[in-house]
Coordinates of C-alpha atoms and ligand atoms in Angstrom, one line a residue:
M1 CA 93.7 102.1 98.6
C2 CA 91.0 101.5 101.2
G3 CA 87.6 102.9 100.5
I4 CA 84.8 103.9 102.8
V5 CA 81.1 104.5 102.2
G6 CA 78.4 105.1 104.8
F7 CA 74.6 105.6 104.5
V8 CA 71.7 106.4 106.7
G9 CA 68.2 107.0 105.3
S10 CA 64.7 105.4 105.0
E11 CA 65.6 102.5 102.6
P12 CA 67.9 99.5 103.2
A13 CA 71.5 100.5 103.4
A14 CA 73.2 97.3 102.1
P15 CA 72.5 97.8 98.4
I16 CA 73.6 101.4 98.5
L17 CA 76.7 100.4 100.3
L18 CA 77.6 97.7 97.8
D19 CA 77.0 100.0 94.9
G20 CA 79.2 102.7 96.5
L21 CA 81.9 100.1 97.2
E22 CA 81.8 99.0 93.6
R23 CA 82.5 102.5 92.5
L24 CA 85.5 102.6 94.9
E25 CA 86.9 99.3 93.5
Y26 CA 89.2 101.3 91.2
R27 CA 91.2 102.5 94.2
G28 CA 92.6 99.0 94.7
Y29 CA 91.6 96.6 97.4
D30 CA 91.9 93.0 98.6
S31 CA 88.9 92.5 100.8
A32 CA 85.5 94.1 101.5
G33 CA 82.7 94.2 104.0
V34 CA 79.6 96.0 105.3
A35 CA 77.9 96.5 108.7
V36 CA 74.3 97.3 108.9
L37 CA 72.2 98.2 112.0
S38 CA 69.1 95.9 111.9
P39 CA 65.7 97.3 112.8
E40 CA 65.9 95.4 116.1
G41 CA 69.1 97.2 117.0
R42 CA 71.6 94.5 116.1
L43 CA 74.8 94.9 114.1
Q44 CA 74.9 92.6 111.1
I45 CA 78.3 92.2 109.6
E46 CA 79.4 90.5 106.4
K47 CA 83.0 90.7 105.2
C48 CA 85.5 88.6 103.3
K49 CA 88.7 88.5 101.3
G50 CA 88.6 89.0 97.6
R51 CA 86.5 90.9 95.1
L52 CA 83.1 92.5 95.9
A53 CA 81.4 89.8 93.9
V54 CA 82.4 87.4 96.6
L55 CA 80.8 89.6 99.2
R56 CA 77.7 90.0 97.1
Q57 CA 77.4 86.3 96.8
K58 CA 77.7 85.8 100.6
L59 CA 75.0 88.4 101.2
E60 CA 72.7 86.8 98.6
E61 CA 72.9 83.5 100.5
Q62 CA 71.4 84.9 103.7
P63 CA 68.3 86.8 104.7
P64 CA 68.5 90.3 103.4
M65 CA 69.8 93.0 105.6
T66 CA 67.0 95.4 106.0
G67 CA 68.5 98.1 108.3
C68 CA 68.7 101.6 107.0
A69 CA 72.0 102.7 108.5
G70 CA 75.3 101.1 107.6
I71 CA 79.0 101.4 106.8
G72 CA 81.1 99.7 104.1
H73 CA 84.7 99.3 103.3
T74 CA 87.2 98.0 100.8
R75 CA 90.5 97.2 102.4
W76 CA 94.0 97.4 100.9
A77 CA 96.1 95.5 103.5
T78 CA 98.7 97.2 105.5
H79 CA 98.7 95.6 109.0
G80 CA 97.8 92.0 108.8
E81 CA 97.4 89.9 105.6
P82 CA 94.3 90.1 103.4
N83 CA 91.9 87.6 104.9
D84 CA 88.3 87.5 106.1
I85 CA 89.1 88.3 109.7
N86 CA 91.3 91.3 108.9
S87 CA 88.7 92.7 106.6
H88 CA 86.6 95.7 107.8
P89 CA 84.2 96.4 109.5
H90 CA 85.8 95.5 112.8
V91 CA 83.5 94.9 115.7
S92 CA 84.1 95.3 119.4
E93 CA 84.1 92.3 121.6
N94 CA 80.4 92.7 122.8
G95 CA 79.3 93.2 119.2
R96 CA 77.8 96.7 119.9
V97 CA 80.3 98.9 118.0
A98 CA 81.5 98.5 114.4
I99 CA 84.0 100.6 112.6
V100 CA 85.6 101.1 109.2
H101 CA 88.9 102.8 109.1
N102 CA 91.3 104.2 106.4
G103 CA 94.7 105.2 107.5
I104 CA 97.1 103.8 110.1
I105 CA 96.8 103.9 113.9
E106 CA 100.5 104.4 114.7
N107 CA 100.2 103.6 118.5
Y108 CA 98.0 100.6 118.1
V109 CA 100.5 98.2 119.7
E110 CA 100.5 100.2 123.0
I111 CA 96.7 100.5 123.0
K112 CA 96.3 96.8 122.2
E113 CA 98.5 95.9 125.1
F114 CA 96.5 98.2 127.4
L115 CA 93.3 96.5 126.3
L116 CA 94.7 93.0 126.4
H117 CA 95.7 93.7 130.0
K118 CA 92.1 94.7 130.7
G119 CA 91.0 91.3 129.3
V120 CA 89.8 92.4 125.9
R121 CA 90.0 89.7 123.3
F122 CA 91.1 90.7 119.8
R123 CA 90.2 88.9 116.7
S124 CA 92.3 90.4 113.9
D125 CA 96.0 91.4 113.3
T126 CA 95.0 94.9 112.2
D127 CA 95.8 98.3 113.8
S128 CA 92.1 99.3 113.1
E129 CA 90.5 96.9 115.5
V130 CA 91.9 98.8 118.5
V131 CA 89.5 101.7 117.6
A132 CA 86.4 99.4 117.9
Q133 CA 87.7 97.8 121.1
L134 CA 88.7 101.1 122.7
L135 CA 85.3 102.6 121.8
E136 CA 83.6 99.7 123.6
Y137 CA 86.0 100.2 126.6
Y138 CA 85.1 103.8 127.0
F139 CA 81.5 103.3 126.1
T140 CA 80.9 100.6 128.7
A141 CA 82.8 102.7 131.3
G142 CA 79.8 105.0 131.3
A143 CA 80.4 107.5 128.5
D144 CA 77.8 108.1 125.8
I145 CA 78.9 107.1 122.3
M146 CA 80.0 110.7 121.4
D147 CA 82.0 111.0 124.6
A148 CA 83.6 107.6 123.8
V149 CA 84.5 108.8 120.3
Y150 CA 86.2 111.9 121.6
Q151 CA 88.1 109.9 124.2
V152 CA 89.3 107.5 121.5
L153 CA 90.4 110.3 119.2
E154 CA 92.3 111.8 122.0
R155 CA 94.1 108.5 122.6
I156 CA 95.0 107.4 119.1
D157 CA 97.9 108.7 117.0
G158 CA 98.2 108.4 113.2
S159 CA 95.8 109.0 110.4
Y160 CA 92.2 108.0 110.1
A161 CA 89.0 108.4 108.3
L162 CA 86.4 106.5 110.4
G163 CA 82.9 105.4 110.1
I164 CA 81.4 104.2 113.4
L165 CA 78.1 102.4 113.9
C166 CA 76.8 101.8 117.4
A167 CA 73.9 99.4 118.2
D168 CA 72.9 101.7 121.1
A169 CA 72.6 104.8 118.9
P170 CA 70.2 103.7 116.3
D171 CA 69.3 105.7 113.1
R172 CA 72.7 107.3 113.0
F173 CA 76.3 106.8 112.6
I174 CA 79.4 108.8 113.3
A175 CA 82.4 109.9 111.2
A176 CA 85.8 111.3 112.1
R177 CA 88.8 112.4 110.1
K178 CA 92.5 113.1 110.5
D179 CA 95.0 113.0 107.6
A180 CA 92.8 110.7 105.5
P181 CA 90.1 111.9 103.1
L182 CA 86.5 111.8 104.0
L183 CA 83.5 113.7 102.7
L184 CA 79.9 114.2 103.7
G185 CA 77.1 113.8 101.3
Y186 CA 73.7 115.5 101.8
G187 CA 70.9 113.6 100.2
D188 CA 67.1 114.0 100.2
G189 CA 66.1 112.3 103.4
C190 CA 69.4 110.6 103.7
S191 CA 73.1 111.3 104.5
F192 CA 76.4 109.7 103.3
I193 CA 80.1 109.5 104.0
A194 CA 82.6 108.5 101.4
S195 CA 86.3 108.4 100.9
D196 CA 85.8 109.8 97.5
V197 CA 82.9 111.3 95.6
T198 CA 82.5 108.6 93.0
A199 CA 81.0 106.4 95.7
I200 CA 77.9 108.6 96.2
I201 CA 77.6 110.8 93.1
R202 CA 74.6 108.8 91.9
H203 CA 72.7 109.9 95.0
T204 CA 73.9 113.4 95.7
R205 CA 76.2 116.1 94.4
D206 CA 75.9 118.2 97.5
V207 CA 79.0 117.5 99.6
S208 CA 81.3 118.9 102.3
Y209 CA 84.8 117.9 102.9
M210 CA 85.7 117.0 106.5
E211 CA 88.7 118.7 108.0
D212 CA 91.2 117.2 110.4
G213 CA 89.8 116.9 113.9
E214 CA 86.2 117.1 112.9
V215 CA 83.5 114.6 114.0
A216 CA 80.2 114.3 112.2
V217 CA 76.9 112.7 113.3
L218 CA 74.8 111.6 110.4
T219 CA 71.1 110.9 110.5
K220 CA 68.5 110.7 107.7
D221 CA 67.5 114.3 108.5
G222 CA 70.9 115.9 108.3
I223 CA 74.5 116.0 109.4
A224 CA 75.8 117.8 112.5
V225 CA 79.6 118.5 112.5
Y226 CA 81.7 119.3 115.5
D227 CA 85.3 120.5 115.9
R228 CA 87.9 118.9 118.0
L229 CA 86.6 120.7 121.1
R230 CA 83.1 119.4 120.3
R231 CA 81.7 122.8 119.3
P232 CA 79.2 122.7 116.5
I233 CA 80.4 124.1 113.1
E234 CA 78.8 125.1 109.9
K235 CA 80.3 123.3 106.9
E236 CA 80.6 124.9 103.5
H237 CA 78.7 122.9 100.8
H238 CA 80.2 122.2 97.4
L239 CA 78.4 121.1 94.3
V240 CA 80.2 118.3 92.4
D241 CA 79.9 118.9 88.7
W242 CA 81.3 115.6 87.5
D243 CA 79.1 113.8 85.1
V244 CA 77.9 110.4 86.5
S245 CA 78.5 108.8 83.1
A246 CA 82.2 109.9 83.2
A247 CA 82.7 107.3 85.9
E248 CA 81.1 104.5 83.7
K249 CA 82.9 102.5 81.1
G250 CA 80.6 103.6 78.2
G251 CA 81.1 100.6 76.0
Y252 CA 84.9 100.3 76.4
A253 CA 86.4 97.1 77.6
H254 CA 88.3 98.9 80.3
F255 CA 88.3 102.2 82.0
M256 CA 92.0 102.6 81.0
L257 CA 91.2 102.4 77.3
K258 CA 88.3 104.8 77.7
E259 CA 90.5 107.2 79.5
I260 CA 93.3 106.9 76.9
M261 CA 90.7 107.8 74.3
E262 CA 89.4 110.7 76.3
Q263 CA 92.8 112.4 76.3
P264 CA 92.2 114.8 73.4
E265 CA 89.1 116.1 75.0
A266 CA 90.6 116.2 78.5
V267 CA 93.5 118.2 77.2
R268 CA 91.2 120.5 75.4
Q269 CA 89.3 121.2 78.6
T270 CA 92.5 121.9 80.4
V271 CA 94.1 124.1 77.7
A272 CA 91.2 126.0 76.0
P273 CA 90.0 128.2 78.9
R274 CA 93.5 129.2 79.6
L275 CA 94.4 130.4 76.1
Q276 CA 92.9 133.9 75.4
G277 CA 93.9 136.0 72.4
G278 CA 97.1 134.0 71.9
R279 CA 98.2 134.4 75.5
V280 CA 98.3 131.9 78.4
V281 CA 96.1 133.2 81.1
F282 CA 95.8 131.9 84.6
E283 CA 93.0 133.8 86.2
E284 CA 93.1 131.5 89.2
L285 CA 96.7 132.2 90.1
S286 CA 97.7 134.6 92.9
L287 CA 101.5 134.5 92.1
S288 CA 102.6 138.0 91.6
P289 CA 105.1 138.9 88.8
A290 CA 107.4 140.3 91.6
Y291 CA 107.4 136.9 93.3
I292 CA 108.2 135.1 90.1
K293 CA 111.0 137.4 89.4
G294 CA 112.5 136.8 92.8
L295 CA 112.5 133.0 92.5
S296 CA 115.9 131.4 92.9
R297 CA 114.7 127.8 92.3
I298 CA 111.7 125.7 91.7
F299 CA 110.9 122.3 93.3
I300 CA 108.5 119.9 91.7
I301 CA 107.2 117.4 94.2
A302 CA 105.1 114.3 93.4
C303 CA 104.8 110.5 93.4
G304 CA 104.4 107.9 90.6
S305 CA 103.3 109.2 87.2
S306 CA 102.9 112.7 88.6
Y307 CA 106.6 112.6 89.4
H308 CA 107.3 111.6 85.8
V309 CA 105.3 114.7 84.7
G310 CA 107.7 116.6 86.9
M311 CA 110.7 115.0 85.3
L312 CA 109.5 116.3 81.9
G313 CA 108.7 119.6 83.5
K314 CA 112.3 120.0 84.7
Y315 CA 113.6 119.9 81.1
N316 CA 110.9 122.3 79.8
L317 CA 110.8 124.7 82.7
E318 CA 114.6 125.1 82.8
K319 CA 114.7 125.6 79.1
L320 CA 112.0 128.2 79.2
M321 CA 112.7 130.0 82.4
R322 CA 116.4 129.5 83.0
I323 CA 115.8 128.9 86.7
P324 CA 117.0 125.7 88.3
V325 CA 114.3 123.1 88.8
E326 CA 114.6 120.2 91.2
V327 CA 112.2 117.3 90.9
C328 CA 111.7 115.3 94.1
L329 CA 109.9 112.2 95.0
A330 CA 107.5 113.3 97.8
S331 CA 108.5 110.3 100.0
E332 CA 112.1 111.4 99.8
F333 CA 111.6 115.1 100.0
R334 CA 109.7 115.0 103.2
Y335 CA 112.6 113.5 105.2
S336 CA 115.4 115.2 103.4
D337 CA 115.7 118.4 105.4
P338 CA 115.0 120.2 102.1
L339 CA 116.7 123.5 101.1
I340 CA 113.5 125.2 100.4
G341 CA 112.3 128.6 101.5
P342 CA 110.4 131.8 100.6
D343 CA 112.3 132.4 97.4
T344 CA 111.5 128.9 96.1
L345 CA 108.3 127.8 94.5
A346 CA 107.0 124.4 95.3
I347 CA 104.9 122.9 92.5
V348 CA 103.0 119.9 93.9
I349 CA 101.5 117.5 91.4
S350 CA 98.8 115.0 92.3
Q351 CA 95.9 113.6 90.4
S352 CA 93.9 112.5 93.5
G353 CA 95.1 115.4 95.7
E354 CA 95.2 112.8 98.5
T355 CA 98.5 111.0 98.2
L356 CA 99.8 111.0 101.8
D357 CA 103.5 111.4 101.0
T358 CA 102.8 114.3 98.7
M359 CA 100.6 115.9 101.3
A360 CA 103.3 115.6 103.9
A361 CA 105.9 117.0 101.5
L362 CA 103.6 119.9 100.8
R363 CA 103.3 120.7 104.5
E364 CA 107.1 120.5 104.9
A365 CA 107.6 122.9 102.1
K366 CA 104.9 125.2 103.5
K367 CA 106.5 125.1 106.9
R368 CA 109.7 126.4 105.4
G369 CA 108.0 129.3 103.8
S370 CA 107.7 128.1 100.2
H371 CA 104.7 129.2 98.1
I372 CA 102.7 126.1 97.2
L373 CA 101.2 125.8 93.8
S374 CA 99.5 122.5 93.2
I375 CA 98.3 120.9 90.0
V376 CA 95.4 118.6 91.0
N377 CA 92.6 116.8 89.3
V378 CA 90.2 116.2 92.2
V379 CA 88.4 119.4 93.2
G380 CA 88.3 120.1 96.9
S381 CA 90.9 117.4 97.7
S382 CA 93.2 117.8 100.6
I383 CA 96.2 118.9 98.6
A384 CA 94.1 121.5 96.7
R385 CA 92.8 122.8 100.0
E386 CA 96.2 123.2 101.6
S387 CA 97.9 124.9 98.7
D388 CA 98.3 128.6 98.2
D389 CA 97.4 128.3 94.5
V390 CA 95.7 125.4 92.6
L391 CA 95.6 124.7 88.9
Y392 CA 92.9 122.1 88.3
T393 CA 93.4 119.8 85.4
W394 CA 89.7 119.3 84.6
A395 CA 90.3 115.7 83.4
G396 CA 87.1 114.4 85.0
P397 CA 87.1 111.3 87.1
E398 CA 90.0 108.9 86.4
I399 CA 89.0 105.4 87.4
A400 CA 91.7 103.0 86.0
V401 CA 94.6 102.6 88.5
A402 CA 97.1 103.3 85.8
T403 CA 96.8 107.0 85.0
T404 CA 96.6 108.3 81.5
K405 CA 94.4 111.3 81.0
A406 CA 95.4 112.8 84.4
Y407 CA 99.1 112.5 83.4
S408 CA 98.4 114.2 80.0
T409 CA 96.5 117.1 81.5
Q410 CA 99.1 117.6 84.3
L411 CA 101.8 117.7 81.7
V412 CA 100.2 120.2 79.4
L413 CA 99.3 122.4 82.4
L414 CA 102.9 122.3 83.7
D415 CA 104.2 123.3 80.3
M416 CA 101.7 126.2 80.1
L417 CA 102.8 127.3 83.6
G418 CA 106.4 127.3 82.5
L419 CA 105.6 129.4 79.5
Y420 CA 103.5 131.8 81.6
M421 CA 106.3 132.3 84.1
A422 CA 109.0 132.5 81.5
D423 CA 107.1 135.2 79.8
I424 CA 106.8 137.2 83.0
L425 CA 110.6 136.8 83.3
G426 CA 111.0 138.1 79.8
R427 CA 112.9 135.0 78.7
V428 CA 110.8 133.7 75.8
P429 CA 111.2 135.4 72.5
A430 CA 107.8 136.5 71.0
E431 CA 108.0 134.1 68.0
E432 CA 108.8 131.2 70.3
Y433 CA 105.9 132.1 72.6
A434 CA 103.5 132.3 69.6
A435 CA 104.8 129.0 68.2
I436 CA 104.1 127.2 71.5
V437 CA 100.7 128.7 71.8
T438 CA 99.9 127.6 68.2
A439 CA 101.1 124.1 69.1
L440 CA 99.0 124.1 72.2
E441 CA 95.9 124.9 70.2
A442 CA 96.6 122.1 67.8
L443 CA 97.5 119.6 70.4
P444 CA 94.1 117.9 71.0
D445 CA 93.6 117.2 67.3
K446 CA 97.1 115.8 67.0
M447 CA 96.4 113.5 70.0
G448 CA 93.2 112.5 68.3
A449 CA 95.2 111.6 65.2
V450 CA 97.6 109.3 67.2
L451 CA 94.5 107.6 68.6
S452 CA 92.8 107.1 65.3
D453 CA 94.8 104.0 64.4
V454 CA 95.5 101.5 67.2
E455 CA 96.2 98.6 64.9
S456 CA 99.9 99.0 64.9
Y457 CA 100.0 98.8 68.7
Q458 CA 97.8 95.8 68.7
Y459 CA 100.1 94.1 66.2
L460 CA 103.2 94.9 68.1
A461 CA 101.6 93.7 71.4
S462 CA 100.8 90.4 69.7
Q463 CA 104.5 90.1 68.8
Y464 CA 106.0 91.0 72.1
F465 CA 103.5 90.2 74.9
N466 CA 105.4 87.2 76.1
H467 CA 108.7 89.0 76.7
D468 CA 109.7 89.1 80.3
C469 CA 112.0 92.1 80.2
V470 CA 111.8 95.4 78.3
F471 CA 114.1 98.4 78.2
Y472 CA 113.0 101.9 77.4
I473 CA 115.8 104.2 76.3
G474 CA 115.9 107.9 75.3
R475 CA 117.6 111.2 75.9
N476 CA 116.4 114.4 77.4
L477 CA 112.6 114.6 77.2
D478 CA 112.6 111.1 75.7
Y479 CA 114.3 109.8 78.8
A480 CA 111.7 111.3 81.1
L481 CA 109.0 110.0 78.7
G482 CA 110.5 106.5 78.9
L483 CA 110.1 106.5 82.7
E484 CA 106.3 106.8 82.2
G485 CA 106.2 104.3 79.3
S486 CA 108.1 101.7 81.4
L487 CA 105.9 102.3 84.5
K488 CA 102.7 101.9 82.4
L489 CA 104.0 98.5 81.1
K490 CA 105.0 97.1 84.5
E491 CA 101.9 98.4 86.3
I492 CA 99.4 96.6 84.2
S493 CA 101.2 93.8 82.4
Y494 CA 103.6 92.7 85.2
I495 CA 106.5 92.6 82.8
H496 CA 109.8 93.7 84.3
S497 CA 110.9 96.9 82.5
E498 CA 113.4 99.6 83.0
S499 CA 113.8 103.0 81.6
Y500 CA 117.3 104.3 81.0
A501 CA 118.9 107.5 79.8
A502 CA 120.3 106.2 76.5
G503 CA 123.7 107.7 77.1
E504 CA 124.0 105.9 80.4
L505 CA 123.3 102.5 79.0
K506 CA 126.9 101.6 78.3
H507 CA 127.8 102.2 82.0
G508 CA 126.2 99.0 83.0
T509 CA 122.8 98.1 81.7
I510 CA 123.9 97.2 78.2
S511 CA 125.3 94.0 79.7
L512 CA 121.7 92.8 80.0
I513 CA 121.0 93.3 76.3
E514 CA 121.1 90.1 74.4
T515 CA 119.5 88.4 71.4
G516 CA 115.8 89.0 71.6
T517 CA 115.7 91.6 74.4
L518 CA 113.0 94.1 73.6
V519 CA 114.2 97.7 73.6
V520 CA 111.7 100.5 73.1
A521 CA 113.8 103.3 71.7
L522 CA 112.4 106.8 72.0
A523 CA 113.6 109.3 69.4
T524 CA 111.0 112.0 69.4
Y525 CA 113.2 114.8 70.7
A526 CA 114.5 116.3 67.4
P527 CA 117.7 118.0 68.7
L528 CA 119.1 114.6 69.8
F529 CA 117.7 112.4 67.0
D530 CA 121.1 111.4 65.8
K531 CA 122.3 110.4 69.2
A532 CA 119.2 108.3 69.6
V533 CA 120.0 106.5 66.4
S534 CA 123.5 105.7 67.6
N535 CA 122.0 104.1 70.7
I536 CA 119.7 102.0 68.6
V537 CA 122.6 100.8 66.6
E538 CA 124.4 99.9 69.8
V539 CA 121.6 97.7 71.2
K540 CA 120.9 96.2 67.8
A541 CA 124.5 95.1 67.6
R542 CA 123.9 93.1 70.8
G543 CA 120.9 91.4 69.3
A544 CA 118.1 93.5 70.7
D545 CA 114.6 93.7 69.1
V546 CA 113.9 97.4 68.7
V547 CA 110.6 99.2 68.6
A548 CA 111.4 102.8 67.8
L549 CA 109.1 105.8 68.4
T550 CA 109.8 108.9 66.4
T551 CA 108.0 111.8 64.7
E552 CA 106.5 111.6 61.2
S553 CA 109.2 113.8 59.8
Q554 CA 111.9 111.3 60.8
R555 CA 110.0 108.2 59.8
D556 CA 112.1 107.5 56.6
R557 CA 115.4 107.9 58.4
M558 CA 114.3 105.7 61.3
E559 CA 112.9 102.9 59.0
K560 CA 116.4 102.4 57.7
I561 CA 117.6 101.5 61.2
A562 CA 114.8 100.0 63.2
P563 CA 112.6 97.1 62.3
N564 CA 109.5 98.4 64.0
V565 CA 108.8 102.1 63.8
L566 CA 105.9 104.0 65.4
T567 CA 105.4 107.6 64.6
I568 CA 103.6 110.6 66.1
P569 CA 102.8 114.0 64.4
D570 CA 105.5 116.6 64.8
T571 CA 104.8 119.5 67.2
H572 CA 106.8 122.0 69.1
P573 CA 109.6 120.1 70.9
I574 CA 108.3 121.1 74.3
L575 CA 105.0 119.5 73.6
Q576 CA 106.3 116.4 71.8
P577 CA 106.0 114.2 74.9
S578 CA 102.3 114.9 75.1
L579 CA 101.9 113.0 71.9
G580 CA 104.7 110.5 72.6
V581 CA 103.1 109.2 75.7
I582 CA 100.0 107.9 73.8
P583 CA 101.8 105.1 71.9
L584 CA 103.4 104.0 75.1
Q585 CA 100.1 103.8 76.9
L586 CA 98.5 101.9 74.0
F587 CA 101.5 99.5 73.8
A588 CA 101.3 98.8 77.5
Y589 CA 97.5 98.4 77.3
Y590 CA 97.4 95.9 74.4
I591 CA 100.3 93.9 75.9
A592 CA 98.4 93.6 79.2
L593 CA 95.3 92.6 77.3
Q594 CA 97.1 89.9 75.4
R595 CA 98.4 88.6 78.8
G596 CA 94.9 88.5 80.2
C597 CA 95.7 90.9 83.1
D598 CA 93.2 92.7 85.3
I599 CA 94.0 96.0 83.5
D600 CA 91.9 98.5 85.5
K601 CA 92.8 96.9 88.9
P602 CA 96.4 95.7 88.7
K603 CA 97.5 93.5 91.6
N604 CA 98.9 95.2 94.7
L605 CA 98.4 98.7 93.3
A606 CA 96.1 101.4 94.5
K607 CA 94.7 104.5 92.8
S608 CA 95.0 106.8 95.7
V609 CA 97.8 106.0 98.1
T610 CA 96.7 107.4 101.4
V611 CA 99.2 105.6 103.6
E612 CA 103.0 106.2 103.8
Ligands
LIG701 C1 99.4 105.7 92.7 C2 98.8 105.6 91.4 C3 99.6 106.3 90.3 C4 99.9 107.7 90.7 C5 100.5 107.8 92.1 C6 100.5 109.3 92.5 O1 100.6 105.0 92.7 O2 98.6 104.2 91.0 O3 98.9 106.2 89.0 O4 100.7 108.3 89.7 O5 99.7 107.1 93.0 O6 99.1 109.7 92.7 P1 98.6 111.2 92.7 O7 97.1 111.0 92.9 O8 99.3 111.9 93.8 O9 99.0 111.7 91.3

């Protein structure tokens, strides 16, 4: 989704902005642009549809921008098609004010009509342009630029992270935030804004997170922040401890492959500090045993792959805790008048911690008195900050749009949380508890073993990359696992795929199975292995090509039934999907590779979805 970076310092802003935008590419975008304030006090803008390389090319073909203050943007179109004119920055009619904007101005039609009536001429179809034009309107009406900013913020509804550059206020720029992430970076003789920390981590690790209603004025000497009543406020500083190299490809062809390979280590980072003396320990949790014992129900709320983690969590948490668990898509939950209250725990899962629907669902659950426990990767993100409790996944930066290591760390953390709460409820026998802990300890090495041989996935991909329809089938945990496998495939290879509960197949979908249809049959959940076999026989009888995934202990039995068998090491059934997801990620990756797709930046998708 859209990315913002802003810089003011003593060196030319344009190269720093372009470098920052490059690091935001992973969020997904369709156009990009920069605005720099020239030493003579003129706004210089360059923007265009397409990849950053196109913008770079355009900039190289003209005299260099030498100004030391500027703002940059990568746009993921919402209002108005992706084209040069709709790209950001947007400039006011007299060319004195430029803005970049993430979010949506919900009342832009009304404001646009007001300004059109005043004779203002608009250039783009975007909602964002009204901010630039309204700023000019108030500014020329006699306000100073800060007065104008506050008047505009008073007038606009919706969500925004804004970077504002004004030709009449040199050596500085202004930032504002409401319901869209924006952070401030404190450099040595320079200051930054960014929609996420990867954009500026090369320059500074000293950051503050802007809160809703805050406005910041950035100069090379520092950053002044004001609240919605324009009172100065002191911001808390945070030190970002992500390794810069973690956001680089490090020799891999794609971030996705690198992140797949990083999973054993990421899971180790998530698990190891929370296992002490054979016990699961969550020192960071404030949930009291009394509260856990009083729970009548648990809601898991998330979007996308995080939702799929929740689907697996439902099976495991219910099995362990014997408390009903509902898994809700955040976009549905927020408008469903949910039956949630003080005796329900809301577990909110989000890699980015910024997904707008998830955030809105969190607020809805909180308003109704539910305790919010979030599982988040990005430290200091909005969801983390608004939760009562946060469990961080410590997966490090995830750059590929299609999530892999974040998914795996979320999953293992949710399983650990289930075990922890079930133990407090006295519902896990001691041997079972010990068996799961032992399996958790061994998990990273077993993940490593799955990753040590990728040739079978490469081979299968070469056989099936030109299929145009794939079905994933499975039961229980395998069904929930198939949802993620299918999503991975369609996200990056653009092959239509569906995931079905295997027992449900015969109620409709089996009519689509014909000679040559590819079915990925998941049979890793030991208690239902025989049922999975029956379903494989059913689809084979209709001519399907089957790729089966099972555990090593079932390999021989499966090889008698399925022509292509992939295996993973056996582990405790609760943790089996943590191993099972890896072959599905690799299968999707190598298929997309064969098809020549843009794996790290799939079309139309965004890493962090900050609009509804
Ligand atoms: C986007 C990403 C997905 C992710 C989903 C939820 O659609 O492309 O990979 O699962 O958002 O994101 P979150 O950051 O809330 O986990």
